[in-house]
CSV table of C-alpha atoms and ligand atoms in Angstrom, one decimal:
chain,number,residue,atom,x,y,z
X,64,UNK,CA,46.7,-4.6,58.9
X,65,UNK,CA,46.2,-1.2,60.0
X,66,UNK,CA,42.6,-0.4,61.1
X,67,UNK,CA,40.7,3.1,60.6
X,68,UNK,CA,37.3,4.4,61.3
X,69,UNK,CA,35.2,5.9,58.6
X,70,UNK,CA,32.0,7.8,58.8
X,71,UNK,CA,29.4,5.4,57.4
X,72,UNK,CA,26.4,7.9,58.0
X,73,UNK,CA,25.3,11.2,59.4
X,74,UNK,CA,22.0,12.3,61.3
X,75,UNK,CA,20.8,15.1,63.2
X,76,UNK,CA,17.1,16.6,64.5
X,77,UNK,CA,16.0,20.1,66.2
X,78,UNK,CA,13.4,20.7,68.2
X,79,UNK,CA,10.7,22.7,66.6
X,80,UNK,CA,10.5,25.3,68.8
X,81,UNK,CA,12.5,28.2,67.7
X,82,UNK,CA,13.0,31.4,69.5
X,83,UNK,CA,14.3,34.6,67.7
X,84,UNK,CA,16.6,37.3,69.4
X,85,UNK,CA,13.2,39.3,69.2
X,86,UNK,CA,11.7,37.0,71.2
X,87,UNK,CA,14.4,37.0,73.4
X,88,UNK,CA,14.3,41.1,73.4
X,89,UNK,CA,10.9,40.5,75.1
X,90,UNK,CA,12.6,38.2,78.3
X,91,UNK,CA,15.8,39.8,78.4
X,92,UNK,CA,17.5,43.4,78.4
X,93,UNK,CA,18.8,42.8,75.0
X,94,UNK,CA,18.9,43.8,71.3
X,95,UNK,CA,18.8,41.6,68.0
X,96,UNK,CA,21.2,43.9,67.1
X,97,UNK,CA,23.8,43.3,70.0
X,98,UNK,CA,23.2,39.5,69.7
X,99,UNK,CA,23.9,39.4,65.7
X,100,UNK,CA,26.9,41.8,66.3
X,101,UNK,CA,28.6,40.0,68.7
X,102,UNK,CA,27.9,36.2,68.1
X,103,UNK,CA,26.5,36.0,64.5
X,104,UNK,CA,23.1,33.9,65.6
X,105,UNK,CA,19.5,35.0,64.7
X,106,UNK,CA,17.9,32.1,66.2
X,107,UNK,CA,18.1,29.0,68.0
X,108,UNK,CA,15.9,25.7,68.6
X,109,UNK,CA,14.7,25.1,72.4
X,110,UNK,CA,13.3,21.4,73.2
X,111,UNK,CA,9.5,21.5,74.2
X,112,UNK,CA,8.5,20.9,78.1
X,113,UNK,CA,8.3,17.5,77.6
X,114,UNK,CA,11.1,16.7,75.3
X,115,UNK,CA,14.4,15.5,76.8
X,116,UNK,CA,17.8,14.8,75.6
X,117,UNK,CA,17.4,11.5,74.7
X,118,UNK,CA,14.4,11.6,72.5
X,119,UNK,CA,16.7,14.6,70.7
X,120,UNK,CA,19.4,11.5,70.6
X,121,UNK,CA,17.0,9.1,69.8
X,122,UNK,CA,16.1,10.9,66.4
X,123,UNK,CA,19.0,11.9,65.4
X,124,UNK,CA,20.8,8.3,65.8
X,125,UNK,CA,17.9,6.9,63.8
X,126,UNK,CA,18.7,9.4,61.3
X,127,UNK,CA,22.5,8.2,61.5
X,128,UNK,CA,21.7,4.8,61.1
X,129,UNK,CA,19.3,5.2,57.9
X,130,UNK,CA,22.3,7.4,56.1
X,131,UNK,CA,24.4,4.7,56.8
X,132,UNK,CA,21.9,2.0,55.3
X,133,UNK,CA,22.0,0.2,59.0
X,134,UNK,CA,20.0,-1.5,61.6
X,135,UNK,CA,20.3,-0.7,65.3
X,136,UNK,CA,21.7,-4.0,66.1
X,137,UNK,CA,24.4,-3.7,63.7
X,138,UNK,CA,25.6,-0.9,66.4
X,139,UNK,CA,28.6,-2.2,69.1
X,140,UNK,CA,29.5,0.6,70.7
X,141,UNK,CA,27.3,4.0,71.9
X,142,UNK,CA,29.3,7.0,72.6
X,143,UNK,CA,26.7,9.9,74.0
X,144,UNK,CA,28.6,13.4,74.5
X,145,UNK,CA,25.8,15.6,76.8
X,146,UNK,CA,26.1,18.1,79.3
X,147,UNK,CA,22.4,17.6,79.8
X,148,UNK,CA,21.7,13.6,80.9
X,149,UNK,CA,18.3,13.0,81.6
X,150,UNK,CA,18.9,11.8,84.7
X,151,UNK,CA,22.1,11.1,87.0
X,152,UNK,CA,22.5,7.7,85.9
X,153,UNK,CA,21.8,5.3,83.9
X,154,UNK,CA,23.7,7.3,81.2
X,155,UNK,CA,22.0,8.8,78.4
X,156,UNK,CA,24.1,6.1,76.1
X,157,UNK,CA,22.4,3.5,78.6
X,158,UNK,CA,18.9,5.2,77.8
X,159,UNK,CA,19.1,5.5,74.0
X,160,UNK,CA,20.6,2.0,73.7
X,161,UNK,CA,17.2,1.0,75.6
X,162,UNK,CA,15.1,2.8,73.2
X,163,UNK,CA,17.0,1.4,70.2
X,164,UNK,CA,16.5,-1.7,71.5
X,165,UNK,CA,20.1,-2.4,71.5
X,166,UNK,CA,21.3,-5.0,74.1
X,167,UNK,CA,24.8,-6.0,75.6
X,168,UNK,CA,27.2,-3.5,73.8
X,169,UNK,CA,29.2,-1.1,75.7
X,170,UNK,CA,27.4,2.0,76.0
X,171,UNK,CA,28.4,5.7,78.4
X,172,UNK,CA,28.6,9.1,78.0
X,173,UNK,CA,31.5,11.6,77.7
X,174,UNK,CA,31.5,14.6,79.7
X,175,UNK,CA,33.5,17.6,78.1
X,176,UNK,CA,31.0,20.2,77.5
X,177,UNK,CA,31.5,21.8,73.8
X,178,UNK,CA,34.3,19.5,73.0
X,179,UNK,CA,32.3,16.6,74.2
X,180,UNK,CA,31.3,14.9,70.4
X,181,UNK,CA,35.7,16.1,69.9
X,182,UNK,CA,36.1,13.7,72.7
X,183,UNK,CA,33.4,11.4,71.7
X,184,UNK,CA,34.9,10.5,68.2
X,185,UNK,CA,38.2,10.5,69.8
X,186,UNK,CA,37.1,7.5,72.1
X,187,UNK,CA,35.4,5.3,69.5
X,188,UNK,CA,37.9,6.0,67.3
X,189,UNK,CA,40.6,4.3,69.6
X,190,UNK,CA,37.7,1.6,70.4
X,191,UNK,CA,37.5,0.5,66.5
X,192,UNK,CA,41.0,1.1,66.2
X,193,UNK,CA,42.2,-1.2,68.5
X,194,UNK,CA,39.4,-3.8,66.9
X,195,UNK,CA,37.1,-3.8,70.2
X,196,UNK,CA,34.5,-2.4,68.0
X,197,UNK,CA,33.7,-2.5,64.6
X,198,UNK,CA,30.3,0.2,64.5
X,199,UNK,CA,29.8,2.8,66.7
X,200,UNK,CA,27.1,5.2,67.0
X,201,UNK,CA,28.8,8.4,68.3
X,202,UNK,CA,26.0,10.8,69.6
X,203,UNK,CA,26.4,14.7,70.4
X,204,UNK,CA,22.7,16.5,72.0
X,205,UNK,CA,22.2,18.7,74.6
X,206,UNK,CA,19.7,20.3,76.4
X,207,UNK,CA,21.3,23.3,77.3
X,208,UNK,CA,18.4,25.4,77.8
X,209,UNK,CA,17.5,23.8,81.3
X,210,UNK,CA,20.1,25.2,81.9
X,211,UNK,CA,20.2,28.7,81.4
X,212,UNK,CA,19.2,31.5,84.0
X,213,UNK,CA,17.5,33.1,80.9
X,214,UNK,CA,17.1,36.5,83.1
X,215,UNK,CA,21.2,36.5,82.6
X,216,UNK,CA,21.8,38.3,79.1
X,217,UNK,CA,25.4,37.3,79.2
X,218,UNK,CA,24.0,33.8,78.5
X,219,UNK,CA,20.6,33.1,77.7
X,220,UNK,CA,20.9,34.4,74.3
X,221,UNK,CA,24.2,32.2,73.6
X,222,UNK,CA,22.5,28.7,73.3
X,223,UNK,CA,20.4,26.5,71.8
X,224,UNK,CA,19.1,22.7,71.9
X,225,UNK,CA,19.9,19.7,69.4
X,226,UNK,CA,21.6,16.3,68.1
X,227,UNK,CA,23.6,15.2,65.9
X,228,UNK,CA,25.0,11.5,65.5
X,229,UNK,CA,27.6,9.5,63.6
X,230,UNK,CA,28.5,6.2,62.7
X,231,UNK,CA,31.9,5.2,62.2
X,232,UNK,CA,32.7,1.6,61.2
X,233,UNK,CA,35.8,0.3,60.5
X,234,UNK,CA,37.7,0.6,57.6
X,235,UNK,CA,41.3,-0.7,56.2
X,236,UNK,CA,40.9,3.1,54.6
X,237,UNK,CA,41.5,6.5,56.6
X,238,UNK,CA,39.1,7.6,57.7
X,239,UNK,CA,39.8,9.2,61.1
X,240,UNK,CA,43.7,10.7,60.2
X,241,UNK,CA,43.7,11.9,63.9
X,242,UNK,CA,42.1,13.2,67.3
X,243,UNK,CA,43.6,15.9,69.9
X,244,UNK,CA,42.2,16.5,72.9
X,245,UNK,CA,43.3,18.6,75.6
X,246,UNK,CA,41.9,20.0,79.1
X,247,UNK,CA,43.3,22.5,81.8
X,248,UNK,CA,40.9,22.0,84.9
X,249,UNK,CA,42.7,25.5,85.9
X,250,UNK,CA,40.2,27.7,83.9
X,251,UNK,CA,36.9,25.9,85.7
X,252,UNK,CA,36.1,29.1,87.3
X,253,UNK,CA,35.1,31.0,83.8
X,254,UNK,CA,32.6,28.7,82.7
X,255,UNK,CA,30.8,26.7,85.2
X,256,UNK,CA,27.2,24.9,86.7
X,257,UNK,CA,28.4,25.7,90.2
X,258,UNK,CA,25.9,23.0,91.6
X,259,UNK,CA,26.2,19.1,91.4
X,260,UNK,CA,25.9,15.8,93.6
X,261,UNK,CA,29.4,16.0,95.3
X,262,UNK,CA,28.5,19.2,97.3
X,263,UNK,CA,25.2,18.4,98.3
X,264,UNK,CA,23.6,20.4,95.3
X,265,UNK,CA,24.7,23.5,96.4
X,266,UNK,CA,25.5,26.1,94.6
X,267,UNK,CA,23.4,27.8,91.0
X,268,UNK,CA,21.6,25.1,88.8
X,269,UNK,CA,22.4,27.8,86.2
X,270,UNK,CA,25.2,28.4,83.7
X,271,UNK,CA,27.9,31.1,84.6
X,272,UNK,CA,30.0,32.3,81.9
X,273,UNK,CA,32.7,35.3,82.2
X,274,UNK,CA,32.4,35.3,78.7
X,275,UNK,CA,35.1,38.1,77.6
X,276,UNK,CA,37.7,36.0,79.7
X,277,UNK,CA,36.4,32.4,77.6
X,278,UNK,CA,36.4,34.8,74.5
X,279,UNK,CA,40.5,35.0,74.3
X,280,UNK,CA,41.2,31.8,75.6
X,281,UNK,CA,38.9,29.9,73.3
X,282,UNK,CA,40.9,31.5,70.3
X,283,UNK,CA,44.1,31.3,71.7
X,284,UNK,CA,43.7,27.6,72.2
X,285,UNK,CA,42.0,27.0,68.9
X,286,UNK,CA,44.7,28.7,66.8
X,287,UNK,CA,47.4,25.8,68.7
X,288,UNK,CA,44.9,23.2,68.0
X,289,UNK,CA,44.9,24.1,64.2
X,290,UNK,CA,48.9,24.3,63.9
X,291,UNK,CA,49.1,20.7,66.3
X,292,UNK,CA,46.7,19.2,64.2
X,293,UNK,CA,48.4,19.9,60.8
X,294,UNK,CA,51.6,19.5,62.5
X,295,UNK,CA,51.0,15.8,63.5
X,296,UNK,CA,49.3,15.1,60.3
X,297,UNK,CA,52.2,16.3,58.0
X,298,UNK,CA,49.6,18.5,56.5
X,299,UNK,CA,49.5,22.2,56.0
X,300,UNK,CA,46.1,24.7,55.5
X,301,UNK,CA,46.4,23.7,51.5
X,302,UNK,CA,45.2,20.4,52.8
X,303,UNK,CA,41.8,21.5,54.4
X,304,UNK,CA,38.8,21.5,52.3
X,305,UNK,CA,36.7,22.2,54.7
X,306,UNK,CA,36.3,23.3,58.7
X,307,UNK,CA,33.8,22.2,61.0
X,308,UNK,CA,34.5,24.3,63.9
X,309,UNK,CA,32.4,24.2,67.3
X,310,UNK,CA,29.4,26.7,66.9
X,311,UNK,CA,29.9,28.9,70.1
X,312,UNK,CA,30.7,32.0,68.4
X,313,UNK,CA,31.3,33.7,64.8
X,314,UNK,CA,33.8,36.0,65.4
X,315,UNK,CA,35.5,32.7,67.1
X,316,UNK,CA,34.9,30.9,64.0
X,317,UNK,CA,36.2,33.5,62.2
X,318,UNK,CA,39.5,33.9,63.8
X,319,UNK,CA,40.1,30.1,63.2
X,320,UNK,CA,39.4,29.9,59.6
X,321,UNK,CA,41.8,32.9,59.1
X,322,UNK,CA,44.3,30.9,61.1
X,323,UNK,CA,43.9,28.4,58.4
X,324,UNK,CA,43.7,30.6,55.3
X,325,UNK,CA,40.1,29.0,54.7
X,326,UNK,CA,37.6,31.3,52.9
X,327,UNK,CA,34.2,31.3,54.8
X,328,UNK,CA,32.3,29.3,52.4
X,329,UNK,CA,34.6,26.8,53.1
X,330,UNK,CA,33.9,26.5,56.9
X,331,UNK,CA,30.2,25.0,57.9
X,332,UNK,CA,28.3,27.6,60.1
X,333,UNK,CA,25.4,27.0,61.5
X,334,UNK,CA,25.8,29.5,64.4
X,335,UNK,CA,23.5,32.1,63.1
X,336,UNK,CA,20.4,29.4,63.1
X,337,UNK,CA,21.4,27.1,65.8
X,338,UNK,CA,23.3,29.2,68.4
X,339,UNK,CA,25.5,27.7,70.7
X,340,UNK,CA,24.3,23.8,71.0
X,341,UNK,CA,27.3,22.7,73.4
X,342,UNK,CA,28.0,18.5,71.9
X,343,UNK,CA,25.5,18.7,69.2
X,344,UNK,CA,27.0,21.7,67.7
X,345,UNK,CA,29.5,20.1,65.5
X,346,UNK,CA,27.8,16.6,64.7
X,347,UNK,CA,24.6,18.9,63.5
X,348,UNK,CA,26.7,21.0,61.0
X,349,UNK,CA,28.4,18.0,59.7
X,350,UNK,CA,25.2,16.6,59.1
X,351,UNK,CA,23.6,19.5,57.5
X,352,UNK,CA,26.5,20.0,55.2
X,353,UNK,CA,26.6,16.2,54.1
X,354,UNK,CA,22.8,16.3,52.9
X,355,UNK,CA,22.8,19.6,51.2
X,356,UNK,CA,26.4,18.6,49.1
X,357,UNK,CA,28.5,20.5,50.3
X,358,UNK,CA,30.5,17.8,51.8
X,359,UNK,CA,31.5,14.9,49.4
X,360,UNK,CA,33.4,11.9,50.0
X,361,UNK,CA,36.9,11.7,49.7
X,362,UNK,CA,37.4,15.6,51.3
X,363,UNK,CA,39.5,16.0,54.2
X,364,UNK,CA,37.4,18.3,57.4
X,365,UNK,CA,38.9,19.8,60.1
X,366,UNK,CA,36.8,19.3,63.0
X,367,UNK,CA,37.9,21.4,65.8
X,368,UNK,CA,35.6,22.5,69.7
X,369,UNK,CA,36.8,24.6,72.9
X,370,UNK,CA,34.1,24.5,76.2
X,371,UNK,CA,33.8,24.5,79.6
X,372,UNK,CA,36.9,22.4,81.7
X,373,UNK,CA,38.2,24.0,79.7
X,374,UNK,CA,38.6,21.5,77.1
X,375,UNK,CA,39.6,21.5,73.5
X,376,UNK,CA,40.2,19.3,70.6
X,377,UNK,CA,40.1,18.1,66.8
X,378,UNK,CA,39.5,15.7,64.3
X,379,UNK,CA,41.1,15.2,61.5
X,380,UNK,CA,39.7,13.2,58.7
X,381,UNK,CA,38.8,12.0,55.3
X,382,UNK,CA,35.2,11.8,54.6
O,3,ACO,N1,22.8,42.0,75.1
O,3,ACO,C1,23.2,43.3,75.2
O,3,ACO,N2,24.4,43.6,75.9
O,3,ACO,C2,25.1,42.6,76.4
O,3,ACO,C3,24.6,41.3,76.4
O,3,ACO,C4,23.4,41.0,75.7
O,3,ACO,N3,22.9,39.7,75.5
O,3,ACO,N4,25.5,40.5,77.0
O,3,ACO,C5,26.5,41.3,77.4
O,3,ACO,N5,26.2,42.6,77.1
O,3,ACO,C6,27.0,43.8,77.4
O,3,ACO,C7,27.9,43.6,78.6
O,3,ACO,O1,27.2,43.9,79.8
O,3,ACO,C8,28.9,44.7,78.3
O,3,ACO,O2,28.4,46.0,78.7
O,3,ACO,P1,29.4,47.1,79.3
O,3,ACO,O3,30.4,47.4,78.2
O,3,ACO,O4,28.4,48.2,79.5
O,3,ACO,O5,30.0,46.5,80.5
O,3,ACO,C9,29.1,44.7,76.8
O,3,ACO,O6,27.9,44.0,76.3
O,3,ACO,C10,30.3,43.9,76.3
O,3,ACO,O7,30.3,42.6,77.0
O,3,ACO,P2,31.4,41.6,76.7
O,3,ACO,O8,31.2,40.4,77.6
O,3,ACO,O9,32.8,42.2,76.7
O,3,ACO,O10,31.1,41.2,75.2
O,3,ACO,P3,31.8,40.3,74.2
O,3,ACO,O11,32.1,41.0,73.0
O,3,ACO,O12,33.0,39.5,74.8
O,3,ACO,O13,30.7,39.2,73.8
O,3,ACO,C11,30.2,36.9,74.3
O,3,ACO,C12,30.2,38.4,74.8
O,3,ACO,C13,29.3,36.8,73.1
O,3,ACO,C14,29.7,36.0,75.4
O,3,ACO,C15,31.6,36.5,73.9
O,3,ACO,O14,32.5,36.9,74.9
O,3,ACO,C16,31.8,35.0,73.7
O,3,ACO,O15,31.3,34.5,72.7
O,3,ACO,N6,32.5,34.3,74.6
O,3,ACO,C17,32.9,32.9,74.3
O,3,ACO,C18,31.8,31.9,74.5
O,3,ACO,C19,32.3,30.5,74.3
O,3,ACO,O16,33.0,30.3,73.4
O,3,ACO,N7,32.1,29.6,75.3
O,3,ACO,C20,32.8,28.3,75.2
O,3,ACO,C21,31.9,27.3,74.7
O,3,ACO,S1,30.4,27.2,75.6
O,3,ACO,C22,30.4,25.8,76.7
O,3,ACO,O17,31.4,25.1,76.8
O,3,ACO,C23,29.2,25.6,77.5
């Protein structure tokens, strides 16, 4: 018998500081106007001084697992996609499965910047596939905000913190239909946290984006991933009902749903009140289009992401 994953429950959480592009015209040589124009966000959410990724993860996996009707030890896999860890090691999957009072499951984190929750799914997908686990809590949060030069307008104004969280559990039903995930290592100059461990922390702490250069790639790239995806699936833009793209941009978003002939109010944005939330973005508008309706059971989502690596990616699935 075949085995599929299905999403069993959604969650998400936002810290409750927000900061406006007018606030941001007070730190930065900026303009609401130049911020709405060119990236379609009004706001965003920034974690407090003492809140850190994993209490973001925390809340929104508890979230998850009440949707789903489900205890924490029902959980047999953790999947944490963050930029952001709260510390080096243990991972931030090792943390939260601490404070969920979880014990002996595999649990790690994925690395892939904005496609991180793409790549995420993608890996607890193969895990409950292969019937190595049969509930996984798949988490996407970030921090980003520590890491932003926020004197840097090309950046500071592009991001935002948050979680979201799913749980898939295994199914003899689709489900997952497919994932795709790809990464060219050739393109790590145009989006980069130059320091790290291996080069005894030299370099900027801070985010460095040539962002006109990430611009055309990312839509480039995401117009393949929309024909690979169909292609593999047997499945043409008729089949959508609705896209979840990665939240970096609205003119990116844009560009993709015209690729897929999707009117907008068929693709989940969250850009304008979220901004750019790296892992978390994708997981969080899932979420926030499960509880208000929009999303039903039984619809088929095109989940698709593009970030630093570069990497890219999708998920295909019925609801
Ligand atoms: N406020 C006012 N002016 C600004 C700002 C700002 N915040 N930022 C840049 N400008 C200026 C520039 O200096 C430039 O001025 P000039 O013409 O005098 O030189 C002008 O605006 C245009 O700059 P561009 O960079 O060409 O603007 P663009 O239209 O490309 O928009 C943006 C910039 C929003 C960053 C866009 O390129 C973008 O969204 N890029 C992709 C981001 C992305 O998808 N990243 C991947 C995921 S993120 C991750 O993985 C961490």
């Amino acid at each position: 018998m075949t085995i599929f994953s299905r999403v069993l429950g959604t969650g998400s959480y936002l810290p409750e500081k927000v900061l406006t592009n007018g606030d941001l015209e007070g730190m930065v040589d900026t303009t609401d106007q130049w911020i709405r124009e060119r990236t379609g966000i009004l706001k965003r959410h920034v974690a407090g001084p003492d809140e850190t990724c994993v209490d973001l993860a925390e809340a929104a996996a508890r979230n998850a697992l009440d949707a789903a009707g489900l205890k924490p030890t029902d959980i047999d896999l953790i999947v944490m996609a963050t930029t952001t860890p709260d510390q080096v090691f243990p991972s931030s999957a090792c943390l939260l499965q601490q404070r969920l009072d979880i014990h002996g499951c595999a649990a790690f984190d994925v690395q892939a910047v904005c496609t991180g929750f793409v790549y995420a799914v993608a890996v607890a997908d193969k895990f409950i596939r292969t019937g190595t686990s049969k509930c996984a809590l798949v988490v996407g949060a970030e921090t980003l905000s520590r890491l932003l030069n926020w004197e840097d307008r090309g950046t500071s104004v592009l991001f935002g913190d948050g979680a979201g969280a799913v749980i898939l559990g295994a199914s003899d039903e689709p489900g997952i239909i497919s994932t795709h995930l790809h990464a060219d290592g050739a393109y790590k100059d145009l989006l980069q946290v130059p320091a790290g461990i291996g080069n005894g922390q030299r370099g900027s702490p801070f985010m460095e984006m040539r962002g006109n250069e990430v611009f055309r790639v990312a839509v480039t790239t995401l117009g393949r991933i929309v024909d690979e995806t169909l292609e593999a699936a047997g499945m043409d833009q008729a089949d959508i009902d609705w896209l979840i793209p990665h939240q970096a941009n609205i003119r990116i978003i844009q560009a993709t749903a015209r690729k897929l002939n999707l009117p907008m109010d068929r693709v989940v944005v969250t850009v304008d009140e979220h901004g750019n939330t790296s892992a978390a973005s994708i997981p969080l508008a899932f979420d926030q289009a499960v509880r208000d309706g929009r999303i039903r059971r039984g619809e088929t989502l095109l989940m698709e992401a593009f970030g630093g690596g570069f990497t890219w990616g999708s998920v295909l699935l019925t609801y």
